[in-house]
Coordinates of C-alpha atoms in Angstrom, one line a residue:
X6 CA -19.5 2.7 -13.1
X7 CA -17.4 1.5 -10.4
X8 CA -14.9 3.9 -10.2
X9 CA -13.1 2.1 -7.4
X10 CA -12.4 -1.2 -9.4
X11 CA -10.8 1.6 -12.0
X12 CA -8.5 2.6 -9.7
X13 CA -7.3 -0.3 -8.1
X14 CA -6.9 -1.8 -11.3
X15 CA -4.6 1.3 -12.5
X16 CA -2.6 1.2 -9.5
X17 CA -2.4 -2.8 -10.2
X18 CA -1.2 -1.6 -13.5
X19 CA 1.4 0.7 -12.5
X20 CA 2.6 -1.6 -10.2
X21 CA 3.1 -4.3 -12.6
X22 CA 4.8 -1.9 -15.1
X23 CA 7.2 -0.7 -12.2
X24 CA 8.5 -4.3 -11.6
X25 CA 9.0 -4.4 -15.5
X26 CA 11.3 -1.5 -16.1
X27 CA 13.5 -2.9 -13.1
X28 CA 13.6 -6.4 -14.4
X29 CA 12.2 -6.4 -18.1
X30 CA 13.2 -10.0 -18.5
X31 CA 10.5 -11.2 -15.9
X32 CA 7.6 -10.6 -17.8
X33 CA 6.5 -9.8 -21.3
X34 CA 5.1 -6.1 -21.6
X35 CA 1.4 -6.7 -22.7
X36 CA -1.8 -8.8 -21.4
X37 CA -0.1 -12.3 -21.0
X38 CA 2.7 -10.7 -18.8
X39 CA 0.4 -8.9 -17.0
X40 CA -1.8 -11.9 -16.5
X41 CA 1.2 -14.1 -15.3
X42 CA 2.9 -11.6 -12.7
X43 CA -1.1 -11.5 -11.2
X44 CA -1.0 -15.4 -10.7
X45 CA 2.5 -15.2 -9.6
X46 CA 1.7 -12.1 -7.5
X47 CA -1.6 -14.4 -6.1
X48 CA 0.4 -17.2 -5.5
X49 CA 2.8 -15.3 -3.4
X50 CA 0.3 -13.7 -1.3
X51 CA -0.5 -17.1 -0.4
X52 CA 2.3 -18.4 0.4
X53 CA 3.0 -15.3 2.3
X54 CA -0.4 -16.6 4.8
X55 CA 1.2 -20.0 4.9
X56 CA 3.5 -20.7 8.5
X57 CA 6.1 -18.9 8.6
X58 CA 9.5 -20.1 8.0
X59 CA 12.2 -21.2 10.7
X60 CA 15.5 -18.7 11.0
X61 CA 18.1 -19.4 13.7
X62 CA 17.3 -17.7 16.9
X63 CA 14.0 -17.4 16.1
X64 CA 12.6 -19.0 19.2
X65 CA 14.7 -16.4 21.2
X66 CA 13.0 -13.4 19.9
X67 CA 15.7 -12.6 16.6
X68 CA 13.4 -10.6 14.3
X69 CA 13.2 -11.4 11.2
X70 CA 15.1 -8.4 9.4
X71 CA 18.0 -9.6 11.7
X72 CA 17.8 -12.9 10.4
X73 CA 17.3 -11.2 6.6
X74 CA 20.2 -9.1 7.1
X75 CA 22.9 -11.6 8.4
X76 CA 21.8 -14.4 5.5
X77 CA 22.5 -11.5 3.2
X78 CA 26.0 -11.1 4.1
X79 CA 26.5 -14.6 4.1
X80 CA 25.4 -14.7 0.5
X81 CA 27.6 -12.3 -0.3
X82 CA 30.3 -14.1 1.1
X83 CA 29.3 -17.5 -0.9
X84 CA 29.2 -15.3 -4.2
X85 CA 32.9 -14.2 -3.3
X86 CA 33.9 -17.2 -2.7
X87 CA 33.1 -18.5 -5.8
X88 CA 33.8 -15.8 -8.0
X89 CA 37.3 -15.8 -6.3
X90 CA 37.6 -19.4 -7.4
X91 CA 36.3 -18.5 -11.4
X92 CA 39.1 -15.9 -11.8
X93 CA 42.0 -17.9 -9.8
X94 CA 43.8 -18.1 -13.3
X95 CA 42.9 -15.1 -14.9
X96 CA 44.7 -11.6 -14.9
X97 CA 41.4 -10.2 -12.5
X98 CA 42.4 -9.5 -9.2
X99 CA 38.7 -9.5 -7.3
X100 CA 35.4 -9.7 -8.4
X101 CA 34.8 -6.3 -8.8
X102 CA 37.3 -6.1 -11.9
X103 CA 35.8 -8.4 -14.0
X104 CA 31.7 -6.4 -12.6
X105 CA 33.0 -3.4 -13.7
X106 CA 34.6 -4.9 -17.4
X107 CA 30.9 -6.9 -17.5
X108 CA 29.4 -3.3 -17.1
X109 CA 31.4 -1.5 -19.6
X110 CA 30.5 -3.9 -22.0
X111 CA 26.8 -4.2 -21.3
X112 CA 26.2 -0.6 -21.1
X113 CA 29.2 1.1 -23.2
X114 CA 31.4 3.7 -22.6
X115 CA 30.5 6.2 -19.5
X116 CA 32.1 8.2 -16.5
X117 CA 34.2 6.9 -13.8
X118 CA 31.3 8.0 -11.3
X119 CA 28.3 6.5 -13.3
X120 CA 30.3 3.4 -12.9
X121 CA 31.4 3.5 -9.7
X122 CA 27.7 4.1 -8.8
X123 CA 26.2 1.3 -10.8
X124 CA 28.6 -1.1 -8.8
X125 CA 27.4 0.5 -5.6
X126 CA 30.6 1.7 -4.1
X127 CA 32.3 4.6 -2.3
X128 CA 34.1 6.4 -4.9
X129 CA 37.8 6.3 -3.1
X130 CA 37.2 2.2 -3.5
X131 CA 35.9 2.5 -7.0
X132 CA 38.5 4.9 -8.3
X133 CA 41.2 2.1 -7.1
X134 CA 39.3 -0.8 -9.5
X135 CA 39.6 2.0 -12.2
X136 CA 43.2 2.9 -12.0
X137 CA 44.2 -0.8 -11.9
X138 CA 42.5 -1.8 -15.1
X139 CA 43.7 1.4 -16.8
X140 CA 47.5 0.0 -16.1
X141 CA 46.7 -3.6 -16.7
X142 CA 45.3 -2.0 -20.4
X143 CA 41.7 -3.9 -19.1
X144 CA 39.9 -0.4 -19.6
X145 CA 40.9 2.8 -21.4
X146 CA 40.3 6.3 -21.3
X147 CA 39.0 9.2 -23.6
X148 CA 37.8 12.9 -23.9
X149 CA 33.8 12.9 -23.8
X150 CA 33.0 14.8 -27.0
X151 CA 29.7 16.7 -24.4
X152 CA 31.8 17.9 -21.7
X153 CA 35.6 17.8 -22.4
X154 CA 36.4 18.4 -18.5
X155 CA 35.2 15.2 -18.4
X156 CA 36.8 12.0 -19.0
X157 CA 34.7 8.8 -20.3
X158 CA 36.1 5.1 -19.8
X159 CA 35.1 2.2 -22.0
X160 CA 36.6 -1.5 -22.2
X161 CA 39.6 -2.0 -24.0
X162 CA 39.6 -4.8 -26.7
X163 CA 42.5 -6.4 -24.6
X164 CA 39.5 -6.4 -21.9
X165 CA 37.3 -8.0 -24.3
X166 CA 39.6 -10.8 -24.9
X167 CA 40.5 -11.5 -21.0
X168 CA 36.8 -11.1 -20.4
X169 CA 35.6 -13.5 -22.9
X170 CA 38.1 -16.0 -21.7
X171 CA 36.8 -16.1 -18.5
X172 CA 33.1 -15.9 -18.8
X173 CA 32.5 -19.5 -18.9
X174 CA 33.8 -20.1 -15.2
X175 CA 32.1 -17.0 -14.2
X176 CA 28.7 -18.4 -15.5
X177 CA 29.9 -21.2 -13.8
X178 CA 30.1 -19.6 -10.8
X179 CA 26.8 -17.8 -11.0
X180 CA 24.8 -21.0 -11.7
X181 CA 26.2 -21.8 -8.2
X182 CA 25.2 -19.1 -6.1
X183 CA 21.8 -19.4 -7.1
X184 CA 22.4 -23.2 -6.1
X185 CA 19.2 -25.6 -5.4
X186 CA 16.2 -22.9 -6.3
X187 CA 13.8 -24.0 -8.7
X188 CA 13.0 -21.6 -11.9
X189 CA 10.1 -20.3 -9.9
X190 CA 11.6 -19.6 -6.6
X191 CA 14.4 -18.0 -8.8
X192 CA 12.1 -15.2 -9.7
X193 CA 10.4 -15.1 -6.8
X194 CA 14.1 -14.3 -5.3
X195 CA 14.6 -11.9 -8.2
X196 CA 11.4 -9.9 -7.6
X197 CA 11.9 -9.8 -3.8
X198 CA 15.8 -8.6 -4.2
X199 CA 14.6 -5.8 -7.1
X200 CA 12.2 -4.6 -4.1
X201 CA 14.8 -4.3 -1.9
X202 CA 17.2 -2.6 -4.7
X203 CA 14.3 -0.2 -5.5
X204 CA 14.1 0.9 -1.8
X205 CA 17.6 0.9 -1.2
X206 CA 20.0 2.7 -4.6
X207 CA 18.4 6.1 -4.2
X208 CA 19.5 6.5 -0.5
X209 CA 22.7 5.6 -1.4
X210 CA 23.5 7.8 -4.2
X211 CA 22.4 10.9 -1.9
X212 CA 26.2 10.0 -0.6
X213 CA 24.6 10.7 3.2
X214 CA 27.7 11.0 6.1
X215 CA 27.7 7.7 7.8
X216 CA 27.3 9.0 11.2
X217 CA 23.9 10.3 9.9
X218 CA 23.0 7.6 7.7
X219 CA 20.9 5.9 10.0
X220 CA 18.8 8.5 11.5
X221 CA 18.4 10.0 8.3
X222 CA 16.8 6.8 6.8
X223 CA 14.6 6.2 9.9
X224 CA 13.4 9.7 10.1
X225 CA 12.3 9.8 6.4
X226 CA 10.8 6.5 6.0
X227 CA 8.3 4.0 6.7
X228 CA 9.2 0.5 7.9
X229 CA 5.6 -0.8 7.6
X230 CA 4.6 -3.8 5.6
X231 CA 3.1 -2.9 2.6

């Protein structure tokens, strides 16, 4: 028995079953999922040996994760744009108040901290988005029946309503961030970002000091390809 074809195909398996639980929506959980994220998978792999792509300052030596880093931020800046645009007549004041009401309904009722977290921010910023949609009656707050030191926030039904009202622009403006990609390169982008978020969430809920952030990261971790 080739014990080695085993083993690769487990770790094939495990692999695939990772990419699942980040993004369950990708790919059905049984054979036929499995069988499509291996051509995808293939397919990117070869792509991956094509030439590589152009990025600005490329002939001048600009590495790649510079290039990777500074699109990123411009995306980010696109998405604000936009989103800024999809709640110019609503009661939201950024973004980030209609994430967190998005979150609260998705998800339910939880701590101010769990949320904070899930919207990736430093809790003095967080806290902030919080105590504004308490007063604006977006959110409200209770008791948690397991630890009563502890206070759970959940969205209001006012929030529901000033949600609901807006989600049409707000799909709006999602459709166009993800602008000209095709479904494929869509989750192509989707697989690549979850990578990313994979690598990226547990560092930053260990809540490291800036100043050792980086050394921190560079000192623990492995910047190979793999």
């Amino acid at each position: 028995m080739n014990y080695t074809l085993i083993k690769d195909f487990v770790d094939l398996l495990q692999e695939f079953e990772t990419e699942i639980q980040a993004c369950p929506d990708l790919y059905p959980e049984n054979i036929q999922g499995f069988k499509a994220w291996i051509s995808s998978k293939e397919n990117t792999e070869q792509k991956n040996n094509s030439e590589e792509p152009y990025w600005e300052g490329k002939e001048n030596g600009r590495t790649p994760e510079s290039a990777i880093s500074t699109l990123l931020v411009h995306l980010n800046r696109y998405a604000k744009t936009y989103s800024k645009s999809a709640i110019s007549d609503s009661e939201f004041s950024t973004q980030e108040d209609f994430i967190y009401l998005i979150n609260l309904k998705a998800f339910g009722e939880m701590t101010k901290m769990a949320l904070i977290k899930k919207n990736i921010q430093d809790k003095p910023v967080g806290m902030l988005i919080i105590a504004r949609l308490l007063r604006q009656g977006l959110i409200e707050q209770m008791d948690s029946d397991v630890d009563k030191r502890s206070k759970l926030i959940r969205i209001s039904e006012r929030g529901l309503m000033i949600l609901e009202k807006q989600m049409d622009k707000i799909r709006q403006a999602t459709h166009i961030v993800a602008g000209n990609l095709n479904h494929s390169e869509k989750m192509e982008l989707i697989r690549i970002l979850n990578k990313l978020d994979r690598f990226h969430y547990p560092i930053f809920s260990r809540n490291i000091h800036s100043e050792e952030l980086i050394n921190t990261v560079y000192d623990e971790y492995s910047f190979q390809v793999k």
